[in-house]
Coordinates of C-alpha atoms and ligand atoms in Angstrom, one line a residue:
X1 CA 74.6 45.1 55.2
X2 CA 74.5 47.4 58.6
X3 CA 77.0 50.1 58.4
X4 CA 77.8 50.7 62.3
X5 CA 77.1 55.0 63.2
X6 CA 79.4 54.8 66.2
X7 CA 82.7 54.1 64.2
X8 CA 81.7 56.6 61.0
X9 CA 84.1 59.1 63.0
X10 CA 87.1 56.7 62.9
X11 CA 90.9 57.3 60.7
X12 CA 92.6 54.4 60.7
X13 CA 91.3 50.7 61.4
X14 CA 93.5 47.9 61.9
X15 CA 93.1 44.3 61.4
X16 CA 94.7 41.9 63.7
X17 CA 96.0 42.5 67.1
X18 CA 99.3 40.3 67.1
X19 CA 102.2 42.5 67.9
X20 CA 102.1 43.9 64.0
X21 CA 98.7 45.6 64.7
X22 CA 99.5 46.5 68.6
X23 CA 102.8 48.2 67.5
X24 CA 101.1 50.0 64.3
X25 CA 98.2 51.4 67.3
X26 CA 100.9 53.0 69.5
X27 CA 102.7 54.7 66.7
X28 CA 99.5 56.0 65.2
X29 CA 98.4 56.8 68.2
X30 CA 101.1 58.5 69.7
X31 CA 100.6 60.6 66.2
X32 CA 97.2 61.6 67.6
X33 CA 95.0 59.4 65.5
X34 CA 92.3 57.7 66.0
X35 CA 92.1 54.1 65.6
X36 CA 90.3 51.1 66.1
X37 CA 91.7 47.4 66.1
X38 CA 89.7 44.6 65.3
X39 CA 91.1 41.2 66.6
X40 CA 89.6 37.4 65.8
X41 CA 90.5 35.9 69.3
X42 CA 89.4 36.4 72.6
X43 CA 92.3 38.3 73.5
X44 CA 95.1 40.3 71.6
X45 CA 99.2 39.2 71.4
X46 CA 98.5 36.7 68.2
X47 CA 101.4 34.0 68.4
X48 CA 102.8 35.7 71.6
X49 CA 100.0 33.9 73.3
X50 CA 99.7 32.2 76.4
X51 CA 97.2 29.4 77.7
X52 CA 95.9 28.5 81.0
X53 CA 98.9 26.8 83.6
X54 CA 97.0 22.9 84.2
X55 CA 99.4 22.5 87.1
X56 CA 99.9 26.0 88.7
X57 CA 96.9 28.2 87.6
X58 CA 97.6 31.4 86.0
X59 CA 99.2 31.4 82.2
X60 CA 102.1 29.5 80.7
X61 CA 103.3 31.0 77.1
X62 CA 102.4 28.7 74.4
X63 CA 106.0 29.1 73.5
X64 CA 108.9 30.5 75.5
X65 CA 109.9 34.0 73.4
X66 CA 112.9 35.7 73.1
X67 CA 114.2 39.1 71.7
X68 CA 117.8 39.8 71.3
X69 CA 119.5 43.3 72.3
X70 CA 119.7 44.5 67.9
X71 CA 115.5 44.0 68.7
X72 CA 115.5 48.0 69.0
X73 CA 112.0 48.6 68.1
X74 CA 110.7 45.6 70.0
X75 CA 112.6 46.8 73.0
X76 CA 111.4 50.6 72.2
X77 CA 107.6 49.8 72.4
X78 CA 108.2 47.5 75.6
X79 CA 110.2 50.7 77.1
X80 CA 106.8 53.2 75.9
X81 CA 105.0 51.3 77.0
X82 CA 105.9 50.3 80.3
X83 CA 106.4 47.1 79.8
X84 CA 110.0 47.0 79.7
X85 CA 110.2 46.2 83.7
X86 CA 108.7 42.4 82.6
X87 CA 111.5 42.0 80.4
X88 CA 114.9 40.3 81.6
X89 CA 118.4 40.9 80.1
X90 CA 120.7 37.5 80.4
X91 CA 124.4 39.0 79.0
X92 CA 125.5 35.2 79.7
X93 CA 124.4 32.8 76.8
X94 CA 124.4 29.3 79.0
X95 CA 125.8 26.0 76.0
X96 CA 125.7 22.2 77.5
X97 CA 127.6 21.0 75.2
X98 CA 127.3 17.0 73.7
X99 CA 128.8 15.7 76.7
X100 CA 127.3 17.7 79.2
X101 CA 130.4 20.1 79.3
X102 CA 128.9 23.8 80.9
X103 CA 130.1 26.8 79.4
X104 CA 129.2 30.3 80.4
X105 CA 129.9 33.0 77.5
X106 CA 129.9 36.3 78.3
X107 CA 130.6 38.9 75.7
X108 CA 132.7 41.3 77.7
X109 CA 132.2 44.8 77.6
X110 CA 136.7 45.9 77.5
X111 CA 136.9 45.2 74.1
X112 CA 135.4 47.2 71.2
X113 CA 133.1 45.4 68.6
X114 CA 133.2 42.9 66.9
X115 CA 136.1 41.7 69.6
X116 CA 133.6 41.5 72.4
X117 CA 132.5 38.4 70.9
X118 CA 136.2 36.7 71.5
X119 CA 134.8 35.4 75.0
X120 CA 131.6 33.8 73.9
X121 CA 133.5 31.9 71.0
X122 CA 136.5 31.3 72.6
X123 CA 134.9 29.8 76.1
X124 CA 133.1 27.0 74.5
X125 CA 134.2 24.3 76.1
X126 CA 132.8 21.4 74.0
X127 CA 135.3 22.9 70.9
X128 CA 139.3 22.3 70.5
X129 CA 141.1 25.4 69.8
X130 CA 141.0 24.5 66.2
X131 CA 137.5 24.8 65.8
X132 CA 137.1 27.8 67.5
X133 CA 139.4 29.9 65.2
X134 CA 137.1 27.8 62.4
X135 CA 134.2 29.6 64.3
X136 CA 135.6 33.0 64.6
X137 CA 137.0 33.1 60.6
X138 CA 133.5 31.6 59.8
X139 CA 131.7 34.3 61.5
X140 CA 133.9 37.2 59.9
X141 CA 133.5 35.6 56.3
X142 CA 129.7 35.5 57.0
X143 CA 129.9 39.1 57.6
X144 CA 131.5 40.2 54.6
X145 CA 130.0 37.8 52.5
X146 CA 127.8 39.0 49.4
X147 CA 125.3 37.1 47.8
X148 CA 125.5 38.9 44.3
X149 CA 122.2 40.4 42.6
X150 CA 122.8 37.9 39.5
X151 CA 123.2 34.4 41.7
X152 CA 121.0 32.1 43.1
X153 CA 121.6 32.6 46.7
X154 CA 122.9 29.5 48.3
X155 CA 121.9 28.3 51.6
X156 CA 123.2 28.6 55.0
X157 CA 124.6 25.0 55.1
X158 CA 125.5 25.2 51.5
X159 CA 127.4 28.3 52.1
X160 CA 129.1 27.3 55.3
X161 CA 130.1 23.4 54.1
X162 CA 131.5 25.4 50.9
X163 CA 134.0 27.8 53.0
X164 CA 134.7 24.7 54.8
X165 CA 133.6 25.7 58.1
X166 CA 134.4 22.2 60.2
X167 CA 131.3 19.6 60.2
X168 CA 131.3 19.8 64.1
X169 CA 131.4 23.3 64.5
X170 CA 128.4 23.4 62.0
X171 CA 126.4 21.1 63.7
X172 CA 127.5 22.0 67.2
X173 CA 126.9 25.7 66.8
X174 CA 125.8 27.2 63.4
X175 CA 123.0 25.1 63.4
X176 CA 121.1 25.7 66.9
X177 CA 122.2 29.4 66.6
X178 CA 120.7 29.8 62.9
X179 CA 117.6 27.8 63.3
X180 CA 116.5 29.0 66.9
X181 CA 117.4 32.7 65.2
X182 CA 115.7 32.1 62.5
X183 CA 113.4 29.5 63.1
X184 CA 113.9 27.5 59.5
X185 CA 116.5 24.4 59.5
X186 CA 119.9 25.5 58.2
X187 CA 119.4 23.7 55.0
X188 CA 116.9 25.8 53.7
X189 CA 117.6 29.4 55.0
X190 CA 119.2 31.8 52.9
X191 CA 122.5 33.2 53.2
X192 CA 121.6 36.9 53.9
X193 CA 118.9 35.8 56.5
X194 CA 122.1 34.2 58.2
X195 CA 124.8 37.1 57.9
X196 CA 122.1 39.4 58.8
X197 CA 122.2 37.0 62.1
X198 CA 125.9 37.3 62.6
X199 CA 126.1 40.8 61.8
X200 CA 122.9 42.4 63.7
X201 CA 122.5 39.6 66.4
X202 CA 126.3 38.9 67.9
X203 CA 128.8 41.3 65.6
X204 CA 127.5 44.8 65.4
X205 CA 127.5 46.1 69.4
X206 CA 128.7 45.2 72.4
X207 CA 124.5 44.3 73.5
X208 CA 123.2 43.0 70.2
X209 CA 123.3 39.5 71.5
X210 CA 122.0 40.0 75.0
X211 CA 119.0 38.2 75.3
X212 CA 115.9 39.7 76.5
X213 CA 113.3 37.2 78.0
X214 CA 110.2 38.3 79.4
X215 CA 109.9 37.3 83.2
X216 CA 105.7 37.8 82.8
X217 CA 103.6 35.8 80.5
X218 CA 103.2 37.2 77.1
X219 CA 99.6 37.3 77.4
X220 CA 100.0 39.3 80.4
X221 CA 102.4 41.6 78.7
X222 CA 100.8 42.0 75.2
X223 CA 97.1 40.5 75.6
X224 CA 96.8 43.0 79.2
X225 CA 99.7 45.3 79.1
X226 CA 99.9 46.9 75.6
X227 CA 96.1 46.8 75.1
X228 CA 95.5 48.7 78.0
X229 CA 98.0 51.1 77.6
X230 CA 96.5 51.9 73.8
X231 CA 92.8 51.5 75.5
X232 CA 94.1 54.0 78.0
X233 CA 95.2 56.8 75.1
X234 CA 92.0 56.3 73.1
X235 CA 92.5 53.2 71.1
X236 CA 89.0 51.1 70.8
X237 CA 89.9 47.4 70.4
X238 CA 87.2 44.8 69.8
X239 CA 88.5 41.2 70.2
X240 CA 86.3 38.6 69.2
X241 CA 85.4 40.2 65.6
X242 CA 86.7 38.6 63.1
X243 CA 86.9 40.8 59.6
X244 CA 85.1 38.8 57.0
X245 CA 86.3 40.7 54.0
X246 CA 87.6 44.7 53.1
X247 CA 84.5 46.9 51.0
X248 CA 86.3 48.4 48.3
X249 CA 85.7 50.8 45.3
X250 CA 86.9 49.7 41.9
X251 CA 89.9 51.2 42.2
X252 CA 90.7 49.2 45.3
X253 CA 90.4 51.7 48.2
X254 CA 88.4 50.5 51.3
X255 CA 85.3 51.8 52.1
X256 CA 85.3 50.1 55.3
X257 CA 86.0 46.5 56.8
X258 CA 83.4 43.9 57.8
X259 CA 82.7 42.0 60.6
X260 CA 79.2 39.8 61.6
X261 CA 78.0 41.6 58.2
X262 CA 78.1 44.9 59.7
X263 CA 80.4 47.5 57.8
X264 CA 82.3 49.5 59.5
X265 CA 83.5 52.7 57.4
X266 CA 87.4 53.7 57.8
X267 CA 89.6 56.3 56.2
X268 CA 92.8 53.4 55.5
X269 CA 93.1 50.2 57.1
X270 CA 96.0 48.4 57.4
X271 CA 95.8 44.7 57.4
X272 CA 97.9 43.0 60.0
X273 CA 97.0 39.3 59.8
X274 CA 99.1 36.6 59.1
X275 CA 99.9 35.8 55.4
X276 CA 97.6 33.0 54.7
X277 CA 94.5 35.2 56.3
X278 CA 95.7 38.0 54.4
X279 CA 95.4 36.1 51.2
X280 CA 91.4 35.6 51.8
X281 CA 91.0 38.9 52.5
X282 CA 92.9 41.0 49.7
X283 CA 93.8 38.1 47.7
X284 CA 95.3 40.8 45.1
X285 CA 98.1 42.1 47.3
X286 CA 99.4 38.7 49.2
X287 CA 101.8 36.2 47.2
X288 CA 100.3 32.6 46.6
X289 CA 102.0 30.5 49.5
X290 CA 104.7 28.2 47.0
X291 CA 108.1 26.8 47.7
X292 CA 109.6 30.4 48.3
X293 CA 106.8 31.4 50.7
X294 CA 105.9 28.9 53.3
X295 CA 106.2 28.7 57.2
X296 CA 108.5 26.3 59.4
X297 CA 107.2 25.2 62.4
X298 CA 108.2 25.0 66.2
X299 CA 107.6 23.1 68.8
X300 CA 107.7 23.7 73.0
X301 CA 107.8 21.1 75.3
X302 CA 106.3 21.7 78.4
X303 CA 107.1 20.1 81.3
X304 CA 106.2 19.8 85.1
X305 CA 108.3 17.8 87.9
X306 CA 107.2 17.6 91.5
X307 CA 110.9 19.7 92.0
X308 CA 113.3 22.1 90.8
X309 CA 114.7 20.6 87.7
X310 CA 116.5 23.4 85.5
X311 CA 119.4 25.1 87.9
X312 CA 120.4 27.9 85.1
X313 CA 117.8 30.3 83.8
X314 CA 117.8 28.9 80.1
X315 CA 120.6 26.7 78.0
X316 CA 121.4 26.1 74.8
X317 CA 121.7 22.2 74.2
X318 CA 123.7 21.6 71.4
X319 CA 123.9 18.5 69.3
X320 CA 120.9 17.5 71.0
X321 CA 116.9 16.9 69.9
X322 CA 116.4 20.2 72.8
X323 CA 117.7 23.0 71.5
X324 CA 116.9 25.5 74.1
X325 CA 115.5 25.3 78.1
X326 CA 114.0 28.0 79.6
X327 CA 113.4 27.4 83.5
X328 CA 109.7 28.7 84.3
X329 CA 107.8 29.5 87.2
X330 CA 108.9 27.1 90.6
X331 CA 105.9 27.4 93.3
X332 CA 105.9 24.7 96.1
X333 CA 106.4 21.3 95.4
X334 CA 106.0 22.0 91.6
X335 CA 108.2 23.5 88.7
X336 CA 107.9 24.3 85.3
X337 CA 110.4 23.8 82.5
X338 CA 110.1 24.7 78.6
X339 CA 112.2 22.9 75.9
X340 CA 112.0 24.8 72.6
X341 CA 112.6 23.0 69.4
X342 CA 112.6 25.4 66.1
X343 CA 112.6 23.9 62.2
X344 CA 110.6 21.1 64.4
X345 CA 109.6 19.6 60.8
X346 CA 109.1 15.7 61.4
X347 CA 110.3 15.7 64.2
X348 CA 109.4 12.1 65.7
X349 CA 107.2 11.5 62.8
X350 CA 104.4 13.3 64.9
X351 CA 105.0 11.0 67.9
X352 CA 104.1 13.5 71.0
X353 CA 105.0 10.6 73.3
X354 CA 108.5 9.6 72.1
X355 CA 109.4 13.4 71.6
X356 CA 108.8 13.9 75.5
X357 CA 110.4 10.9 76.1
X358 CA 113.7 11.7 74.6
X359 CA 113.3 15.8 75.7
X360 CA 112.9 14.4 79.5
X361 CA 116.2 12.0 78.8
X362 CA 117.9 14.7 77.7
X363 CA 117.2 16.7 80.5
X364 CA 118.1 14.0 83.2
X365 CA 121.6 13.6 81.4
X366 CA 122.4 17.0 81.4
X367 CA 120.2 18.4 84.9
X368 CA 121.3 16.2 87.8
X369 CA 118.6 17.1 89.8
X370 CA 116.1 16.2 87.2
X371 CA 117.2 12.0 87.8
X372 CA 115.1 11.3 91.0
X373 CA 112.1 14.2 89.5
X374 CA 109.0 12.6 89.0
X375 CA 106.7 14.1 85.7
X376 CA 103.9 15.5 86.9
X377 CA 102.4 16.8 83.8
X378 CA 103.5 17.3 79.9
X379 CA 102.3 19.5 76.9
X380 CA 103.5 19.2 73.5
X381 CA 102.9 22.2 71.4
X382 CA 103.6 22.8 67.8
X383 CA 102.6 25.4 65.0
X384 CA 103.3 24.2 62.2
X385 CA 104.0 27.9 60.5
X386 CA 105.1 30.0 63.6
X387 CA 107.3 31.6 61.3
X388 CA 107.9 32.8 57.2
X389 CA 110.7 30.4 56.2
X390 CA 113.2 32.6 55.1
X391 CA 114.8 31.0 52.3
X392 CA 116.7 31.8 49.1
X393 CA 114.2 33.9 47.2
X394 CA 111.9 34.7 49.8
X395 CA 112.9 38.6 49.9
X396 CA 112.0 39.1 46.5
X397 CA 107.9 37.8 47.2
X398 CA 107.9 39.2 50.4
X399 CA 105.4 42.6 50.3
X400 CA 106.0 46.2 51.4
X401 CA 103.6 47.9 53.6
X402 CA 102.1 50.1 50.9
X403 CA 100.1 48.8 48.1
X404 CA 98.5 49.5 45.3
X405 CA 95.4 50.4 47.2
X406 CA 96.0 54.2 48.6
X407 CA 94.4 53.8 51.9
X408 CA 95.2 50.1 52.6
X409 CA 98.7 48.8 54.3
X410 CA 99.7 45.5 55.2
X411 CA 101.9 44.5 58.3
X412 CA 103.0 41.4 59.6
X413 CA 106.3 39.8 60.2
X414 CA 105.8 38.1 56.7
X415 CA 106.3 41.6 55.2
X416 CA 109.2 43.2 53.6
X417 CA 110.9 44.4 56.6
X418 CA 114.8 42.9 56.1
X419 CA 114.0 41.2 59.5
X420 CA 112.8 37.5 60.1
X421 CA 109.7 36.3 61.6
X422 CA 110.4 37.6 64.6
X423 CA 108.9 39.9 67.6
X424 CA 111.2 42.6 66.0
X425 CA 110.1 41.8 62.4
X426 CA 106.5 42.4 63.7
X427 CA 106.9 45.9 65.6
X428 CA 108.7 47.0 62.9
X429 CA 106.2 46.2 60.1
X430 CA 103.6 47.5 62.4
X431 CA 105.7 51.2 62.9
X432 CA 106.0 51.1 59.1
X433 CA 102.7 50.4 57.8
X434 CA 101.9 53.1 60.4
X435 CA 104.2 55.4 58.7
X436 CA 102.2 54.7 55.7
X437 CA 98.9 55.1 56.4
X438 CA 99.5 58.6 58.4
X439 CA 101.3 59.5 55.5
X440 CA 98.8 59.2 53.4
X441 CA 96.4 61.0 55.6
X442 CA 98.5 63.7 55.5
X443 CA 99.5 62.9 59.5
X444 CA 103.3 63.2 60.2
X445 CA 104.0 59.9 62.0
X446 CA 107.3 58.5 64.0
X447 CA 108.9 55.5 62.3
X448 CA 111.3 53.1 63.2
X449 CA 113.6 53.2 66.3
X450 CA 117.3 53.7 65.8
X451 CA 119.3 50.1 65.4
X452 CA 122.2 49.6 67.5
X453 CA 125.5 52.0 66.7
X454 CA 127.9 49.9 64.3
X455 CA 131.3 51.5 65.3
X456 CA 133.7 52.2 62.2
X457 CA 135.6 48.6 63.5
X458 CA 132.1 46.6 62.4
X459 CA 131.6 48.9 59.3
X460 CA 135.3 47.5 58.0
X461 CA 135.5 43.9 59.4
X462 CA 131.4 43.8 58.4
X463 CA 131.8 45.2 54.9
X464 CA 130.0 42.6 52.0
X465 CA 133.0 41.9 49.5
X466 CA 131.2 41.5 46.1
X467 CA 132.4 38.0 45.0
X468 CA 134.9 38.7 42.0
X469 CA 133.4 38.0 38.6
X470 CA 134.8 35.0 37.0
X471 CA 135.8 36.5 33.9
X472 CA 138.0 39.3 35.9
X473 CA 139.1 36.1 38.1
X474 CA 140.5 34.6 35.0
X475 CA 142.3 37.2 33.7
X476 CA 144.2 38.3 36.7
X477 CA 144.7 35.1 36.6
X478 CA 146.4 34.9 33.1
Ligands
LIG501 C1 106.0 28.8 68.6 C2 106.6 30.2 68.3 C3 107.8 30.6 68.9 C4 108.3 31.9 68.6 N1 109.4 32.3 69.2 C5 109.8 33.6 69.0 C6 110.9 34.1 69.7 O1 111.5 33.4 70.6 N2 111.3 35.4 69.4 C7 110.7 36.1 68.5 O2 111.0 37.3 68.3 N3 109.6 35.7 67.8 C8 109.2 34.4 68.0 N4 108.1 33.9 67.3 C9 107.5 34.8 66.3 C10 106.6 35.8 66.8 O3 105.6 35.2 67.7 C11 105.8 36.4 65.6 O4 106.8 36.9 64.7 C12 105.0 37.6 66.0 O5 104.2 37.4 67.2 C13 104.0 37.9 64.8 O6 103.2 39.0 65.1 P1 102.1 39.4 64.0 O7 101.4 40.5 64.6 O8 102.9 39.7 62.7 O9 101.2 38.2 63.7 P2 100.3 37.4 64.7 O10 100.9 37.3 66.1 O11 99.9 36.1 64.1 O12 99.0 38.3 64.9 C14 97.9 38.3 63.9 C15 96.6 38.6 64.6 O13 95.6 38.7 63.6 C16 94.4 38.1 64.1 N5 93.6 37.8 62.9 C17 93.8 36.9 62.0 N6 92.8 36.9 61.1 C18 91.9 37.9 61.5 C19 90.7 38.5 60.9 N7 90.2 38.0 59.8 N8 90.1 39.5 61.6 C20 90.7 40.0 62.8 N9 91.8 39.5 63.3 C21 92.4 38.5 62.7 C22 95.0 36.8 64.8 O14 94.0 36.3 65.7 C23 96.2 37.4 65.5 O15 95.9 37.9 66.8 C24 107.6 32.7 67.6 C25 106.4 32.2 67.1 C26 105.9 31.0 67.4 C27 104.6 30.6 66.9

């Protein structure tokens, strides 16, 4: 075993440069550390990838990714940065409903929080009146629901058929909104990763459901951006070194982390892969991948016509096989289009060809101008764990950043972070495994970013209500 002389000065080193390991850089590095991140792939950004355009040239993301306005530390390291430019705001959430029905919902900005929200719920034209106060009560009793430390935590459709929440409104918008929020199918994710939806993501603020889209590819933004902003205050990053295993002592520090059989020596690592890479490399600290910790997939459908197809910059199809369209670049005589489909389990049985059959059906029926569009080109892309399934027990297997090792962290949207699997679950575990690891050089680090202000009208109508205890039920009761 080499041990490599040029790194023996180095503090931290950091496995994996998906957004985890890129966000847990700038916060170290804005601390005044010094820190090197080795990354597997050609190029940095992880699942915020992007591959080559076969139509246009240039790069296409793998998969269309949005943030939501409660993604404050996502939104905070864009805004450092400089990245923040490349990133759209839409305040208008765009629903086609089953019959094709438009509806533009803006929350408006007169009313005080949660109330902003009455605009967005109450212009959905594809629901009666009834079924929008179903959706409004729903959405409250989500919010002060409470799961209870002694219960088994139901699901989201377990919880939502129980309170009787109207089959339509549960298919027409719980589900798209849960599973594109969350990425899981609504039949499996738990109740708390769903109020923590309806609380953080539409009831908190005014902005916490603005979505924020990036307008540049991610691999532009992340893979170019962010990696030469941190090259640029001192970060080393070496893609294309994958670390083969952590050299520790016997009481678990790390000596150093290994790549091509060279060791290179490090004062605390933190490890920022995904949780099944994590596993091979400190087996002792990951859980075992079993019913509670598993991914869900998603699936993008590319497509190219030989016009402009998509006249709204995305949509939510609801009660469709599309869930969401994002319009993409338009150069010439060409367009692109992105159909996003999460919880994409099954889907067709694996039939690429019939799932881009039905995704460009759809599209004609609800996009006029997509009838007389000829396909030019299609891409079907699915990973099959883009995201930690966050269901019913999940929280309770999912790891901090510190471990039992004192100089080794791990980071990931998999971790313990209260988030989902998200760009904002990511940057946070990244700032907090940060956090750690200056900590426990004795380095004073910044943490997480502020979330959005919950004015005292959210902290009453969003309150958990413990569910009363049976035995006190009863004898009020008597
Ligand atoms: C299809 C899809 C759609 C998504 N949509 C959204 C969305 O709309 N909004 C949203 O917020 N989130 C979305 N996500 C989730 C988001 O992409 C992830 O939560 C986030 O990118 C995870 O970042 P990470 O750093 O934790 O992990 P990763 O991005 O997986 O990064 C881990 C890095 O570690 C590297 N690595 C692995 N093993 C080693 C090793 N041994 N040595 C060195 N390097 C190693 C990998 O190459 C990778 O670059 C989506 C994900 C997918 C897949």
């Amino acid at each position: 075993m080499t041990v490599s002389a040029s790194t023996s000065q180095q503090r931290v080193v950091i496995v994996g440069g998906g957004l985890a390991g890129l966000a847990a850089a700038a916060a170290l590095t804005d601390a005044g550390m010094r820190v090197t991140i080795y990354e597997a792939r050609r190029r940095c950004g992880g699942r915020a990838a992007s591959f080559d355009d076969p139509v246009g040239g240039g790069l296409v993301d793998a998969c269309q990714h949005v943030a939501m306005g409660c993604c404050t530390n996502f939104i905070d390291l864009c805004r450092r940065t400089g990245l923040a430019d490349a990133l759209r705001r839409d305040r208008t959430l765009f629903f086609i409903g089953p019959d094709g029905d438009r509806a533009a919902c803006t929350p408006t900005r007169l009313l005080p929080a949660p109330l902003h929200l009455a605009p967005l719920v109450f212009g959905m034209k594809h629901f009666s009146w009834r079924e929008k106060l179903a959706l409004a009560t729903g959405m409250l009793r989500l919010a002060r629901s409470h799961t209870g430390k002694q219960q088994v935590e139901p699901t989201a459709l377990a919880w939502l058929e129980s309170i009787g929440q109207p089959e339509s409104v549960i298919r027409l918008f719980w589900q798209p909104v849960i599973e594109s929020a969350l990425g899981e199918s609504i039949d499996l994710v738990s109740l708390s990763a769903t109020r923590k939806v309806a609380v953080d993501g539409f009831l908190a603020h005014g902005e916490a459901a603005d979505l924020w889209v990036p307008t540049a590819p991610l691999g532009t933004l992340f893979g170019e951006g962010l990696t030469a902003w941190l090259e640029s205050r001192g970060t080393t990053i070496v893609t294309g070194a994958a670390v083969s295993s952590l050299a520790r002592d016997a009481d678990g520090r790390v000596r150093a982390v290994v790549t091509g059989g060279v060791e290179h020596p490090c004062e605390a690592v933190i490890v920022a892969v995904p949780w099944r890479q994590a596993g091979r490399l400190v087996p002792d600290l990951v859980p075992a991948a079993d019913e509670r910790f598993a991914g869900s997939p998603i699936t993008a459908v590319h497509l190219w016509f030989d016009r402009d197809v998509v006249d709204l910059p995305h949509a939510v199809l609801v009660g469709r096989v599309s869930q969401w369209v994002f319009r993409g670049e338009v150069t010439g005589d060409r367009s692109h289009c992105q159909v996003v489909i999460s919880a994409s389990r099954g889907l067709f049985a694996g039939d690429r060809d019939g799932l881009r059959d039905a995704v460009v059906d759809e599209l004609r029926q609800v996009f006029p101008r997509a009838r007389a569009a000829r396909l030019v080109e299609a891409r079907v892309v699915t990973d099959p764990t883009a995201v930690l399934s966050v269901r019913p027990g999940v929280e309770d297997v999912r790891p901090p950043a510190r471990t039992r090792s004192a100089n080794l962290f791990l980071a990931g949207d998999w971790t313990a972070t209260g988030w989902p699997s998200t760009m904002e679950g990511a940057v946070r575990s990244g700032r907090l495994a940060a956090v750690a690891a200056a900590e426990s050089l004795g380095v004073p680090c910044a943490g997480l970013a502020p979330d959005l202000h919950k004015n005292p009208l959210v902290r009453l109508l969003c309150r958990p209500v413990a569910p009363q205890r049976a035995t006190r039920a009863s004898s009020v009761t008597e």
